[in-house]
Phi, psi and omega in degrees: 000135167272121170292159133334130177268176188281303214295324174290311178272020161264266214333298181306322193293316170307298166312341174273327166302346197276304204254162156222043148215116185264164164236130175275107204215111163222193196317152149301116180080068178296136164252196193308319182305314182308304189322298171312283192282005161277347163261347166288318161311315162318315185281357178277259171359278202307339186281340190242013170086056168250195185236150201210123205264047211297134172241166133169161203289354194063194334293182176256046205292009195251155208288337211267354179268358168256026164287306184276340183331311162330329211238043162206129172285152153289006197183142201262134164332172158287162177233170145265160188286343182290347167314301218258320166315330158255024024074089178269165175227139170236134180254119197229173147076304152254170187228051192226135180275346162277018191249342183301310197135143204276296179306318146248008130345312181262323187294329190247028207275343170240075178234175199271134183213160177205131203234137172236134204199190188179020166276133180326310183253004166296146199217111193249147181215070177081340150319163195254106159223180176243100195251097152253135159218038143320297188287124168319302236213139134316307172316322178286322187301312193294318178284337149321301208252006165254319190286351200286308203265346212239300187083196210314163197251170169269185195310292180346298182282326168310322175304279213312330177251005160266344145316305172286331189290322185301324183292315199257007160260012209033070188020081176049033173264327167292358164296159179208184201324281222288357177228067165317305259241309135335309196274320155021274181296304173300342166279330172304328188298315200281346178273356178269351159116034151273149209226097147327324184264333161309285175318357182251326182301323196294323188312285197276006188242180165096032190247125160332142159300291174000257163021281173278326146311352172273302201295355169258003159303301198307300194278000187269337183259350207284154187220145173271134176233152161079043147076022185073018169287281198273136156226111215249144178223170151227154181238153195240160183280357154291324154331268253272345187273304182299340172219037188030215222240322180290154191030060161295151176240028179339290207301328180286337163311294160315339182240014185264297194316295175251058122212067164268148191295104185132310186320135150221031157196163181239159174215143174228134194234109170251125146311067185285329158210164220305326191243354160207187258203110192261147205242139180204131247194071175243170194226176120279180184312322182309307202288133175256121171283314199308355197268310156309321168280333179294343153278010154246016193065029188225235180159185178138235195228175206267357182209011152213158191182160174211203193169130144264092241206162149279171202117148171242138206316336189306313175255358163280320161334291167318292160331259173340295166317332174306307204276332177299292150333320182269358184244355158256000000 
C-alpha cells in the first residue's frame, strides 16, 4: 500500500469545493467494499455540507451487503439542467461507466466526475481521480481521505470503512508481508470503535440454505484442467431459477477450491441469460487473473478479477482455460 499524497487529497478537496451538490456511485450488484466507500464519501460530503445523492443499480444479492440496499436509490432524481450543472458525480470502487449499469449510466454520464478506484486495470480518460492499486480495498482510499479532511472517524463511520476493507481482503487473508501500512490502517478503525469480530459475522453468517445447496452443485461439477492448476466450474440458469439469486457464496467456493494441493487459480462461469455470461476469477500470488478477465472485457486486481461477456458456458470454459494456459 502507498499512502496518499497531499496532492491526491488536495485534489480530491478542490472537487469537492466546486459543487453543492454530489451523486455518489459505484458498480453494479455491489459488495462490501463497494458499498463502504461509497457511503465513506457520503460521510465526507456531509462533514463539509454538501448535499449526497447514494445511487446504485443493484441488485445486492450478497447477504452481508443488504443492510445498506435501504439507503441507495435506484435511479437519479429529477434534475433540471441548472441542477445538475451544479452538480458532481464521484464514481468510487470502479472507474468504467458500463460497470454502473446501463440505465444508469445514461443518467450521470455528463455530469462532471471524479473516480476513486484500486482496481489493477482501472483506466481514466480526462476525469480527475485517485487510482491506486496498491490499496487492497477502495475503501482504504477513502479512509485515507476521511482521515485527511475530516479527521478521526466515529464509531459509525469507523464500522462502516472497516467493513470495506474487511471485505475486499478476505478479512486480511489476502495480505503479505509488504502490507503492515494496512493493518495499521485497520487499527485506527478499530481503536475509533469498529468491532472486529462482529464485522466477520456479519461477512460469513447469514446464508440461505439455498445457498449451500448451490454451493455442493457447484462443487460437484467442478473439473481440474492444466495439469491440476486450474479449477473451473459453472452455475446454469436453471440452478439459478431453482435456488435464486440471493446470498450467493462464490467466495467459499473460491477458497475451498483453492486450497487444495496443486491449485493456483479458480475460474466460476454463471449462465446469466441464453447469450452472456458473469466470469469470476480468483488466483494465488503467481497467476495475474486480472490479465484473463481483460480478454473477456472485464477486469480487477491480480488475484481476484471478474467480467461480463457474452457466450455460453459450453464455450467459454474452453476459452477461459486457453487463456490460462498463457498464464500458467
Amino acid at each position: 500500500m502507498i499512502s496518499l499524497s497531499q496532492e491526491q487529497i488536495e485534489s480530491f478537496k478542490v472537487f469537492i469545493d466546486k459543487y453543492g451538490r454530489f451523486v455518489v456511485i459505484g458498480h453494479k450488484e455491489p459488495d462490501g467494499d463497494c458499498m463502504a466507500s461509497s457511503l465513506g464519501v457520503s460521510y465526507i460530503l456531509e462533514h463539509f455540507g454538501k448535499e449526497c445523492i447514494l445511487l446504485n443499480a443493484g441488485p445486492f444479492k450478497r447477504s452481508e451487503v443488504r443492510q445498506f440496499a435501504p439507503l441507495f436509490k435506484a435511479e437519479l432524481p429529477f434534475m433540471s439542467e441548472q441542477d445538475r450543472r451544479g452538480t458532481g458525480l464521484i464514481i468510487v470502487d470502479c472507474s468504467e461507466l458500463s460497470r454502473l449499469g446501463d440505465e444508469l449510466k445514461e443518467q450521470v454520464k455528463d455530469l462532471d466526475s471524479f473516480i476513486i478506484d484500486h482496481h489493477k486495470t482501472a483506466s481514466v480518460e480526462g476525469s480527475p481521480a485517485i487510482i491506486d492499486p496498491t490499496s487492497p480495498a477502495a475503501a482504504l482510499l477513502v479512509q485515507q481521505l476521511y482521515e485527511a479532511l475530516v479527521g478521526k472517524p466515529t464509531a459509525e463511520h469507523a464500522k462502516t470503512l472497516f467493513f470495506g476493507l474487511s471485505t475486499d481482503t478476505g478479512f486480511f487473508r489476502y495480505l503479505g508481508s509488504k502490507d503492515a501500512e494496512v493493518f495499521r490502517a485497520a487499527a485506527r478503525l478499530v481503536q475509533a470503535g469498529s468491532n472486529p469480530r462482529e464485522t466477520y459475522q456479519t461477512m460469513t453468517g447469514g446464508k440461505g440454505w439455498n445457498t449451500r445447496k448451490l454451493l455442493g452443485i457447484i462443487l460437484n461439477r467442478a473439473e481440474h484442467y492444466l495439469s491440476g492448476k486450474l479449477v473451473v466450474s459453472y452455475e446454469s440458469q436453471e440452478d439459478t431459477k431453482r435456488y435464486g439469486q440471493e446470498g450467493r457464496d462464490s467466495d467459499a467456493f473460491y477458497s475451498l477450491m483453492l486450497a487444495v494441493e496443486g491449485v493456483e487459480a479458480v475460474a466460476f462461469v454463471r449462465q446469466d441469460s441464453d447469450s452472456t455470461c458473469t466470469l469470476g476469477l480468483r488466483s494465488k500470488d503467481r497467476v495475474d487473473v486480472s490479465v484473463v478477465a481483460s480478454k473477456f472485457g472485464g477486469g480487477g486486481h491480480k488475484n481476484a478479477s471478474g467480467a461480463s461477456c457474452e457466450g455460453k458456458v459450453e464455450t467459454l470454459i474452453p476459452a477461459l482455460v486457453k487463456e490460462f494456459a498463457r498464464q500458467i
